[in-house]
Coordinates of C-alpha atoms in Angstrom, one line a residue:
Chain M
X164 CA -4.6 -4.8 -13.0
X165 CA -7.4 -5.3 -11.4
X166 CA -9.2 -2.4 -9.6
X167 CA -12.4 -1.6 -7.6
X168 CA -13.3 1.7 -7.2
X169 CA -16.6 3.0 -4.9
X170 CA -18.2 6.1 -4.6
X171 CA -18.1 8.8 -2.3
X172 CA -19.0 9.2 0.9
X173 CA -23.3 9.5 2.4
X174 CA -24.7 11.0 5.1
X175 CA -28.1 9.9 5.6
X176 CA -31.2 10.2 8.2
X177 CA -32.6 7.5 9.7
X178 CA -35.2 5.7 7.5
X179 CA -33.9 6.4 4.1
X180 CA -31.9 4.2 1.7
X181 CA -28.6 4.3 0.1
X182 CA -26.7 2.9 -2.8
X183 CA -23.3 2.4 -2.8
X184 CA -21.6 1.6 -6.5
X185 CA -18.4 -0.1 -6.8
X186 CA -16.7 0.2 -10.4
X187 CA -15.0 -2.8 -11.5
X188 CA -12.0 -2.8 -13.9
X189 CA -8.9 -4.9 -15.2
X190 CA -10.7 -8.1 -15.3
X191 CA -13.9 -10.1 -16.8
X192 CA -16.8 -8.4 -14.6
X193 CA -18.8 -11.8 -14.8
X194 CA -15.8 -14.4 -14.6
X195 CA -15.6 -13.6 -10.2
X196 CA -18.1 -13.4 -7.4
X197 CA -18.2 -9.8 -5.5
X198 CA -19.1 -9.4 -2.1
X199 CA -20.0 -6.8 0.3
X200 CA -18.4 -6.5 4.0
X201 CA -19.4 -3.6 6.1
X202 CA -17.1 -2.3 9.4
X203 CA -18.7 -0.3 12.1
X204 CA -16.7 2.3 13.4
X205 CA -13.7 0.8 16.0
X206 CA -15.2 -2.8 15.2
X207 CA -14.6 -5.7 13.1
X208 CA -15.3 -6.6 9.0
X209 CA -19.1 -7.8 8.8
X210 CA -19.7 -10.2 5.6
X211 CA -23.2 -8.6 4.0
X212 CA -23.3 -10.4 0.9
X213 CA -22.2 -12.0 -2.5
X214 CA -23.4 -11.7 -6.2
X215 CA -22.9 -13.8 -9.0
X216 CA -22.4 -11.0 -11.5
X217 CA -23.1 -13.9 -14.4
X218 CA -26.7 -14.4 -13.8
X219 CA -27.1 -11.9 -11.1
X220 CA -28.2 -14.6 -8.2
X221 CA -27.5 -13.6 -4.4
X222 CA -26.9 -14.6 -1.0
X223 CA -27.4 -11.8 1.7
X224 CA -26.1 -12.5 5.6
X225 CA -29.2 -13.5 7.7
X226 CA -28.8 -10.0 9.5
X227 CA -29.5 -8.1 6.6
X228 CA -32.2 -10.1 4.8
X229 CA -35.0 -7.8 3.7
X230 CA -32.9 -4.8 3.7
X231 CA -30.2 -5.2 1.5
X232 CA -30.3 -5.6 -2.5
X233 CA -26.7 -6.0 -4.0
X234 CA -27.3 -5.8 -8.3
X235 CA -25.0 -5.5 -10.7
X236 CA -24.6 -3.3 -14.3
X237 CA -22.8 -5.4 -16.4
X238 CA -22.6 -3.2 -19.5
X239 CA -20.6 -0.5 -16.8
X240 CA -19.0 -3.3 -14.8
X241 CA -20.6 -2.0 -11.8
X242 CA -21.7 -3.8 -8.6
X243 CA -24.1 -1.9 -6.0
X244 CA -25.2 -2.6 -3.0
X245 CA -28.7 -0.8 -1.3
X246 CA -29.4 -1.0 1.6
X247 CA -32.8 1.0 3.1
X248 CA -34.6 1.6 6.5
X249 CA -30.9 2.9 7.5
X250 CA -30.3 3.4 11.6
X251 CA -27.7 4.7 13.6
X252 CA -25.8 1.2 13.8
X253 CA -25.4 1.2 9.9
X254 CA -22.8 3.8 10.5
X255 CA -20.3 2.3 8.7
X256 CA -17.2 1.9 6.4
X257 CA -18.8 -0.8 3.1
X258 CA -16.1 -2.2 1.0
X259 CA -16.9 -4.5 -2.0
X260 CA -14.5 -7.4 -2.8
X261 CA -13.4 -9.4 -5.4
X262 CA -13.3 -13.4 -5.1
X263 CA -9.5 -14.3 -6.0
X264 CA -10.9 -17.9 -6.1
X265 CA -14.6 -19.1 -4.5
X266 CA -15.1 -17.2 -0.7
X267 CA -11.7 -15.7 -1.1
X268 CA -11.7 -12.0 -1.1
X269 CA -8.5 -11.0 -2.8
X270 CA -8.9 -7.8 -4.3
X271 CA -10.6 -4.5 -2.1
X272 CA -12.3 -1.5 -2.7
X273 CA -11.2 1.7 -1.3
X274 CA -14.3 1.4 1.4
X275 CA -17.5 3.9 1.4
X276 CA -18.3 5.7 4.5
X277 CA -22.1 5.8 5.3
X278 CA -22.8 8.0 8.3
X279 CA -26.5 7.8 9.0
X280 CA -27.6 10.8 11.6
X281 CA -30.6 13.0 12.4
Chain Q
X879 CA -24.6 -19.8 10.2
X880 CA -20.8 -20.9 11.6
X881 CA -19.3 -18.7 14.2
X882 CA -15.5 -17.5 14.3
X883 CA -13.8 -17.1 17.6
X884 CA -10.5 -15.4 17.3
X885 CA -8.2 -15.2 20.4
X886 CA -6.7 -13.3 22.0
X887 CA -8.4 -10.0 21.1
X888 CA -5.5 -7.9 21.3
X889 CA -2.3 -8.9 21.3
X890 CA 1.4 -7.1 22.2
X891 CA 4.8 -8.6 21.2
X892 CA 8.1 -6.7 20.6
X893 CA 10.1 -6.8 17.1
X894 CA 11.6 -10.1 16.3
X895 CA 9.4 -12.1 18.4
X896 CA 7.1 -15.1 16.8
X897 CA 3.4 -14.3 17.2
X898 CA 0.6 -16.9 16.8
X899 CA -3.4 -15.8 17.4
X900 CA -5.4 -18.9 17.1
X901 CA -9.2 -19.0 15.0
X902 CA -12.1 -21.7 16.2
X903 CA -15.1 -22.5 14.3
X904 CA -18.4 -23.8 15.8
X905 CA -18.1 -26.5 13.5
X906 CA -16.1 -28.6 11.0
X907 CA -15.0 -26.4 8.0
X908 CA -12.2 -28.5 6.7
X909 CA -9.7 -26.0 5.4
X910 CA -11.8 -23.2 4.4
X911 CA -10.4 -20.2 5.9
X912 CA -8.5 -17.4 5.2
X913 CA -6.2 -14.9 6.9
X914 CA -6.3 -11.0 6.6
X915 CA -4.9 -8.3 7.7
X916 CA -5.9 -4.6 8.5
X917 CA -4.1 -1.4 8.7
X918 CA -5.8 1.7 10.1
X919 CA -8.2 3.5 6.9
X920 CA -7.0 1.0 5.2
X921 CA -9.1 -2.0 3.3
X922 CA -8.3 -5.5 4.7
X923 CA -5.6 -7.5 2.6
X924 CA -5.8 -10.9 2.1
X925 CA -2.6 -12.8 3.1
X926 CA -3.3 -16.6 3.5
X927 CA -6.1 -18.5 1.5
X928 CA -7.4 -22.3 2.3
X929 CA -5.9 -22.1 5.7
X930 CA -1.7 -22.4 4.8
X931 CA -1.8 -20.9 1.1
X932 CA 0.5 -17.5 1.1
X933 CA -0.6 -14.6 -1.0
X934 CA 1.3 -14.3 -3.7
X935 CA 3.6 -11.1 -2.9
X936 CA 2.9 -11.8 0.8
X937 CA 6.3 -12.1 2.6
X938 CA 6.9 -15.7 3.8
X939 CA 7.6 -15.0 7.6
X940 CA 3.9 -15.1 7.2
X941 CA 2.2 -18.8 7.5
X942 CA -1.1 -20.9 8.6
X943 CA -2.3 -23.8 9.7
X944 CA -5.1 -26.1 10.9
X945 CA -8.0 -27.7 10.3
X946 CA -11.5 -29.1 10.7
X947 CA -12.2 -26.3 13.8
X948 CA -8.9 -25.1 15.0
X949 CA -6.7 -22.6 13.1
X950 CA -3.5 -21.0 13.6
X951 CA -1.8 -17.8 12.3
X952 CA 2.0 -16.7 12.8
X953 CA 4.4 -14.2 12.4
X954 CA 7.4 -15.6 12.3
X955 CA 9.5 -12.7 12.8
X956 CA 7.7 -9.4 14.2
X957 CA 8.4 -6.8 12.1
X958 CA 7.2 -3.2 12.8
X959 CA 5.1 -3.0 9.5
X960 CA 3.1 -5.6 10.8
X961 CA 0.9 -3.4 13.2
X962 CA -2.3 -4.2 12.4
X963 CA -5.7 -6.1 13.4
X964 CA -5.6 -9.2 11.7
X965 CA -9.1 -11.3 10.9
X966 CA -9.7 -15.0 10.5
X967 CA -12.8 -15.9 8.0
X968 CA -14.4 -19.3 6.6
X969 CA -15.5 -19.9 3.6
X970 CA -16.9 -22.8 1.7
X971 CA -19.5 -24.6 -0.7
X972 CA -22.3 -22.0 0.6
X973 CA -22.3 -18.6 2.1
X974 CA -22.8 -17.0 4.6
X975 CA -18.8 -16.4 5.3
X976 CA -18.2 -14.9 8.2
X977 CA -15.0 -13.4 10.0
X978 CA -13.7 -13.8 13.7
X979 CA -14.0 -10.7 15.6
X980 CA -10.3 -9.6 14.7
X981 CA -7.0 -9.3 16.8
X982 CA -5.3 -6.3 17.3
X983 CA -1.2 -6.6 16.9
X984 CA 0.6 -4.1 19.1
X985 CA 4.4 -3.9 18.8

């Protein structure tokens, strides 16, 4: 069956970077597109971005262009997703996703909590 | 980018009652949305695709409709599993593909 599992939880300080992985398994890795969607504490899903994992080509949300990267391993069937020049506001839950068919996220990570703090 | 407006924001109803929270898009995107739902520290689950299409395993109480703008999502028959927020988000030919702002279901 198809599975996604992320890493651990961060803490970072302001300015730094992080990188998230998400482990892919039960499926082709390069047949399906993978996104990323972040949620804010108390607040709604956020789409951040999608990767072809055949080719590697993105397309990041206008609100994070610049900051992001989202790359993928295909030889471990892992998708990651840094993001740098972290602030307080990028306290968050990030969950990578699974196309079930184009732009529809059908299978879920378990969610990475990123708690960015002084 | 195309905005999501989901309404109402939260949302209370009482077991066996039909629910329906309504999406609107800032412009056409033909049937290109999907339905999800949240449960607290849980990830989101997809329950409809392409505006009516029910997840397979998704229990059929459950349903969507709509187009071009306007979108609908019901609950046929509250049940008290189905606490949860529950998210509206388009898709189509390009990204970006965002999500309404979420409605919380109360019971």
């Amino acid at each position: 069956q198809v599975q996604l599992v992320q890493s651990g939880a961060e803490v970072k300080k302001p300015g730094a970077s992080v990188k998230v992985s998400c482990k892919a398994s039960g499926y082709m890795f390069t047949s399906y597109y993978l996104h990323w969607v972040r949620q804010a504490p108390g607040q709604g899903l956020e789409w951040m971005g999608i990767i072809n994992p055949s080719g590697g080509s993105t397309t990041y949300a206008q609100n994070f262009q610049g900051r992001v990267t989202v790359t993928t391993d295909t030889s471990t069937s892992t998708l990651y997703m840094e993001l740098s020049s972290l602030r307080s506001d990028d306290t968050a839950v990030y969950y990578c996703a699974r196309d079930l068919a184009a732009g529809v996220l059908g299978y879920w990570g378990q969610g990475t909590l990123v708690t960015v703090s002084s | 980018d195309i905005q999501m407006t989901q309404s109402p924001s939260s949302l209370s109803a009482s077991v066996g009652d039909r629910v329906t929270i309504t999406c609107q898009a800032s412009q056409d995107i033909g049937n290109y949305l999907n339905w999800y739902q949240q449960k607290p520290g849980k990830a989101p689950k997809l329950l409809i695709y392409h505006t009516s299409n029910v997840e397979i395993g998704v229990p059929s109480r459950f349903s969507g409709s709509g187009s071009g703008t306007v979108f609908s999502f019901s609950i046929s028959i509250l049940q008290p599993e189905d606490i949860a927020t529950y998210y509206c988000q388009h898709y189509g030919n390009l990204p970006p593909y965002s999500f309404g702002q979420g409605t919380k279901l109360e019971i």
